[in-house]
CSV table of C-alpha atoms in Angstrom, one decimal:
chain,number,residue,atom,x,y,z
A,1116,UNK,CA,-9.0,-16.5,-0.3
A,1117,UNK,CA,-10.0,-13.1,1.0
A,1118,UNK,CA,-10.6,-10.6,-1.8
A,1119,UNK,CA,-11.1,-6.9,-2.4
A,1120,UNK,CA,-12.7,-6.0,-5.7
A,1121,UNK,CA,-12.5,-2.7,-7.5
A,1122,UNK,CA,-13.4,-1.7,-11.1
A,1123,UNK,CA,-10.1,-1.0,-12.8
A,1124,UNK,CA,-11.6,1.9,-14.8
A,1125,UNK,CA,-10.6,4.3,-16.1
A,1126,UNK,CA,-13.3,6.4,-14.6
A,1127,UNK,CA,-13.5,9.7,-16.4
A,1128,UNK,CA,-15.3,12.7,-14.8
A,1129,UNK,CA,-15.3,16.3,-15.8
A,1130,UNK,CA,-13.6,18.9,-13.6
A,1131,UNK,CA,-15.8,20.0,-10.8
A,1132,UNK,CA,-18.0,16.8,-10.8
A,1133,UNK,CA,-18.3,14.2,-8.1
A,1134,UNK,CA,-16.2,11.1,-8.6
A,1135,UNK,CA,-17.6,7.9,-7.0
A,1136,UNK,CA,-15.2,5.0,-6.4
A,1137,UNK,CA,-16.5,1.7,-5.2
A,1138,UNK,CA,-15.0,-1.4,-3.5
A,1139,UNK,CA,-16.4,-4.7,-2.3
A,1140,UNK,CA,-14.7,-7.1,0.1
A,1141,UNK,CA,-15.3,-10.8,0.8
A,1142,UNK,CA,-14.5,-11.2,4.5
A,1143,UNK,CA,-17.5,-10.4,6.7
A,1144,UNK,CA,-15.5,-10.0,9.9
A,1145,UNK,CA,-13.3,-7.1,8.5
A,1146,UNK,CA,-13.4,-4.0,10.7
A,1147,UNK,CA,-10.9,-1.6,9.2
A,1148,UNK,CA,-11.0,0.0,5.7
A,1149,UNK,CA,-8.7,2.4,4.0
A,1150,UNK,CA,-8.5,4.4,0.8
A,1151,UNK,CA,-5.1,5.2,-0.8
A,1152,UNK,CA,-4.2,7.4,-3.8
A,1153,UNK,CA,-1.3,6.4,-6.0
A,1154,UNK,CA,0.1,8.7,-8.6
A,1155,UNK,CA,1.9,7.1,-11.5
A,1156,UNK,CA,5.5,6.2,-10.5
A,1157,UNK,CA,4.9,7.1,-6.8
A,1158,UNK,CA,4.0,5.1,-3.7
A,1159,UNK,CA,0.5,5.0,-2.2
A,1160,UNK,CA,-0.7,7.8,0.1
A,1161,UNK,CA,-3.3,7.3,2.7
A,1162,UNK,CA,-6.4,9.4,2.1
A,1163,UNK,CA,-9.0,8.1,4.5
A,1164,UNK,CA,-9.6,5.4,7.0
A,1165,UNK,CA,-13.1,4.2,8.1
A,1166,UNK,CA,-14.1,1.8,10.8
A,1167,UNK,CA,-17.9,2.3,11.4
A,1168,UNK,CA,-20.9,2.1,9.2
A,1169,UNK,CA,-21.9,5.4,7.6
A,1170,UNK,CA,-20.1,8.3,6.2
A,1171,UNK,CA,-16.8,10.0,7.2
A,1172,UNK,CA,-15.9,13.3,5.6
A,1173,UNK,CA,-12.5,14.9,5.3
A,1174,UNK,CA,-12.4,18.0,3.1
A,1175,UNK,CA,-13.5,17.1,-0.4
A,1176,UNK,CA,-13.4,13.3,0.4
A,1177,UNK,CA,-16.2,11.2,1.9
A,1178,UNK,CA,-15.8,7.6,2.7
A,1179,UNK,CA,-18.9,5.4,3.0
A,1180,UNK,CA,-19.0,2.0,4.7
A,1181,UNK,CA,-21.8,-0.5,4.7
A,1182,UNK,CA,-20.7,-3.7,6.5
A,1183,UNK,CA,-24.0,-5.5,5.8
A,1184,UNK,CA,-23.4,-5.2,2.1
A,1185,UNK,CA,-19.6,-5.5,2.4
A,1186,UNK,CA,-19.2,-2.3,0.5
A,1187,UNK,CA,-16.9,0.7,0.8
A,1188,UNK,CA,-16.9,3.8,-1.4
A,1189,UNK,CA,-15.0,7.0,-1.8
A,1190,UNK,CA,-16.6,10.2,-3.1
A,1191,UNK,CA,-14.5,13.1,-4.3
A,1192,UNK,CA,-16.4,16.3,-4.6
A,1193,UNK,CA,-15.3,19.2,-6.9
A,1194,UNK,CA,-12.9,16.9,-8.7
A,1195,UNK,CA,-9.7,18.5,-10.0
A,1196,UNK,CA,-7.3,17.3,-12.6
A,1197,UNK,CA,-4.8,16.8,-9.8
A,1198,UNK,CA,-7.0,14.1,-8.5
A,1199,UNK,CA,-6.2,12.0,-11.5
A,1200,UNK,CA,-4.6,8.9,-10.1
A,1201,UNK,CA,-5.2,5.3,-9.1
A,1202,UNK,CA,-7.3,4.8,-6.0
A,1203,UNK,CA,-6.6,1.7,-3.9
A,1204,UNK,CA,-9.1,0.2,-1.5
A,1205,UNK,CA,-7.6,-1.8,1.3
A,1206,UNK,CA,-9.1,-4.0,4.0
A,1207,UNK,CA,-7.3,-5.0,7.2
A,1208,UNK,CA,-6.9,-8.7,7.8
A,1209,UNK,CA,-6.0,-9.8,11.3
A,1210,UNK,CA,-7.1,-13.4,11.2
A,1211,UNK,CA,-3.9,-15.2,10.2
A,1212,UNK,CA,-2.0,-14.3,13.3
A,1213,UNK,CA,-0.3,-11.3,11.7
A,1214,UNK,CA,-1.9,-7.9,10.8
A,1215,UNK,CA,-1.8,-7.0,7.1
A,1216,UNK,CA,-3.9,-5.3,4.4
A,1217,UNK,CA,-5.6,-6.9,1.5
A,1218,UNK,CA,-5.5,-4.4,-1.4
A,1219,UNK,CA,-7.8,-4.1,-4.4
A,1220,UNK,CA,-6.2,-3.7,-7.8
A,1221,UNK,CA,-7.2,0.0,-7.9
A,1222,UNK,CA,-9.5,2.2,-9.9
A,1223,UNK,CA,-7.8,4.7,-12.3
A,1224,UNK,CA,-9.5,8.1,-12.1
A,1225,UNK,CA,-9.2,10.7,-14.9
A,1226,UNK,CA,-10.5,14.2,-14.2
A,1227,UNK,CA,-10.9,16.0,-17.5
A,1228,UNK,CA,-10.2,19.8,-17.5
B,790,UNK,CA,0.2,11.9,8.9
B,791,UNK,CA,3.1,9.7,9.9
B,792,UNK,CA,6.3,9.9,7.8
B,793,UNK,CA,8.2,6.9,6.4
B,794,UNK,CA,11.5,7.3,4.6
B,795,UNK,CA,13.2,4.9,2.2
B,796,UNK,CA,16.8,4.8,1.0
B,797,UNK,CA,18.0,4.8,-1.7
B,798,UNK,CA,15.2,6.1,-3.9
B,799,UNK,CA,16.8,4.4,-6.9
B,800,UNK,CA,19.6,2.0,-7.5
B,801,UNK,CA,21.2,0.3,-10.5
B,802,UNK,CA,23.3,-2.8,-9.9
B,803,UNK,CA,24.9,-5.5,-11.8
B,804,UNK,CA,23.5,-9.0,-12.0
B,805,UNK,CA,24.8,-11.2,-9.2
B,806,UNK,CA,25.3,-8.4,-6.7
B,807,UNK,CA,23.3,-7.6,-3.6
B,808,UNK,CA,21.4,-4.5,-2.8
B,809,UNK,CA,20.2,-3.3,0.6
B,810,UNK,CA,17.2,-1.0,1.0
B,811,UNK,CA,16.4,0.8,4.2
B,812,UNK,CA,13.0,1.8,5.5
B,813,UNK,CA,12.6,4.1,8.5
B,814,UNK,CA,9.7,5.4,10.4
B,815,UNK,CA,10.7,9.0,11.2
B,816,UNK,CA,8.1,10.2,13.8
B,817,UNK,CA,6.7,7.1,15.3
B,818,UNK,CA,7.7,3.6,16.4
B,819,UNK,CA,6.6,0.7,14.2
B,820,UNK,CA,6.6,-2.8,15.5
B,821,UNK,CA,5.4,-3.9,12.1
B,822,UNK,CA,6.6,-2.9,8.7
B,823,UNK,CA,5.7,-4.4,5.3
B,824,UNK,CA,7.6,-4.8,2.1
B,825,UNK,CA,5.8,-4.6,-1.3
B,826,UNK,CA,6.9,-4.9,-4.9
B,827,UNK,CA,5.2,-3.3,-7.8
B,828,UNK,CA,5.8,-4.0,-11.5
B,829,UNK,CA,4.8,-1.3,-14.0
B,830,UNK,CA,1.0,-1.0,-14.4
B,831,UNK,CA,0.4,-3.8,-11.9
B,832,UNK,CA,-1.0,-4.0,-8.4
B,833,UNK,CA,1.0,-3.8,-5.2
B,834,UNK,CA,2.3,-7.3,-4.2
B,835,UNK,CA,3.0,-7.9,-0.5
B,836,UNK,CA,6.3,-9.7,-0.2
B,837,UNK,CA,6.7,-10.0,3.6
B,838,UNK,CA,5.7,-8.7,7.0
B,839,UNK,CA,8.6,-7.5,9.1
B,840,UNK,CA,8.2,-7.6,12.9
B,841,UNK,CA,10.6,-5.9,15.2
B,842,UNK,CA,12.8,-8.5,17.1
B,843,UNK,CA,11.5,-11.5,15.2
B,844,UNK,CA,11.7,-13.2,11.9
B,845,UNK,CA,9.8,-11.8,8.9
B,846,UNK,CA,6.8,-13.6,7.6
B,847,UNK,CA,7.0,-14.1,3.9
B,848,UNK,CA,4.1,-14.4,1.4
B,849,UNK,CA,3.7,-17.6,-0.6
B,850,UNK,CA,6.1,-17.7,-3.5
B,851,UNK,CA,8.6,-15.1,-2.1
B,852,UNK,CA,12.1,-16.6,-1.6
B,853,UNK,CA,13.2,-15.8,1.9
B,854,UNK,CA,16.8,-16.6,1.2
B,855,UNK,CA,16.8,-14.2,-1.7
B,856,UNK,CA,14.9,-11.3,0.0
B,857,UNK,CA,16.5,-10.9,3.4
B,858,UNK,CA,14.6,-8.8,5.9
B,859,UNK,CA,15.9,-7.5,9.1
B,860,UNK,CA,13.8,-5.4,11.5
B,861,UNK,CA,16.4,-4.6,14.2
B,862,UNK,CA,14.7,-1.6,15.8
B,863,UNK,CA,11.3,0.0,16.2
B,864,UNK,CA,12.2,2.5,13.5
B,865,UNK,CA,14.3,0.6,10.9
B,866,UNK,CA,13.7,-2.4,8.6
B,867,UNK,CA,16.0,-3.4,5.8
B,868,UNK,CA,15.4,-5.5,2.7
B,869,UNK,CA,18.4,-7.0,1.0
B,870,UNK,CA,18.0,-8.4,-2.5
B,871,UNK,CA,20.7,-11.1,-2.7
B,872,UNK,CA,22.3,-12.2,-6.0
B,873,UNK,CA,20.0,-9.8,-7.9
B,874,UNK,CA,18.9,-10.7,-11.5
B,875,UNK,CA,17.3,-8.6,-14.2
B,876,UNK,CA,13.9,-10.1,-13.3
B,877,UNK,CA,14.2,-8.6,-9.8
B,878,UNK,CA,14.1,-5.1,-11.4
B,879,UNK,CA,11.0,-3.5,-9.9
B,880,UNK,CA,9.6,-0.7,-7.6
B,881,UNK,CA,10.1,-1.8,-4.0
B,882,UNK,CA,8.0,0.0,-1.4
B,883,UNK,CA,8.0,-0.3,2.4
B,884,UNK,CA,5.3,0.7,4.8
B,885,UNK,CA,5.0,1.0,8.5
B,886,UNK,CA,2.0,0.3,10.7
B,887,UNK,CA,1.1,2.9,13.3
B,888,UNK,CA,-0.2,1.9,16.7
B,889,UNK,CA,-3.0,4.3,16.3
B,890,UNK,CA,-5.9,2.8,14.4
B,891,UNK,CA,-3.5,0.5,12.6
B,892,UNK,CA,-3.0,2.9,9.7
B,893,UNK,CA,-0.3,2.0,7.3
B,894,UNK,CA,2.0,4.7,5.8
B,895,UNK,CA,4.2,4.1,2.8
B,896,UNK,CA,7.7,5.1,2.1
B,897,UNK,CA,8.5,6.8,-1.2
B,898,UNK,CA,9.7,3.6,-2.8
B,899,UNK,CA,13.0,2.4,-4.3
B,900,UNK,CA,13.3,1.7,-8.0
B,901,UNK,CA,15.8,-1.1,-8.5
B,902,UNK,CA,17.3,-1.8,-11.9
B,903,UNK,CA,19.5,-4.9,-12.4
B,904,UNK,CA,21.6,-4.9,-15.5
């Protein structure tokens, strides 16, 4: 059973701080990784995708991938109250003949004003 | 990013009736779309993978005769909940896979309430 693990939180950070969200995955051959943000009562929204080891930056967001450790993280700089949401880590799985994502259960982030 | 629409955004129906939900990719073609269900404060649950021009692939435990999926074109997939019951009340979300980097974009979701 392929798995994606996330701490459910809540992770509370003060406004302006860096929020660090972590994710581990079980399938060593995974190649594609994604972070989604989901506000309460809404559908998920794609924030970042990452495919190579190292860092990928987009505005206040930085995704970090370490395939050797099977670890993906998302850093949010200068956190704002509007960043308060559940963040979902997803790993693409193409081994069963169809292409689908394995989602973690999400980490709830609270940014305190 | 790519845009996916869903219709209706919410629906209330009586027990025993059927409800159809449409999912459209507005600015790209999607050979693969997915249907998820999410209960309050729970994780996304993949119900099925919808492939254009072929039968959907259902996840274990999802009744294919109850949740009918049709992916008739590269921009449209539909989910029909047949003979709905109150336990089918949930938030149904579709998504579409882009050809570029296999990124998955979600529709806004449909909130189904069965009375």
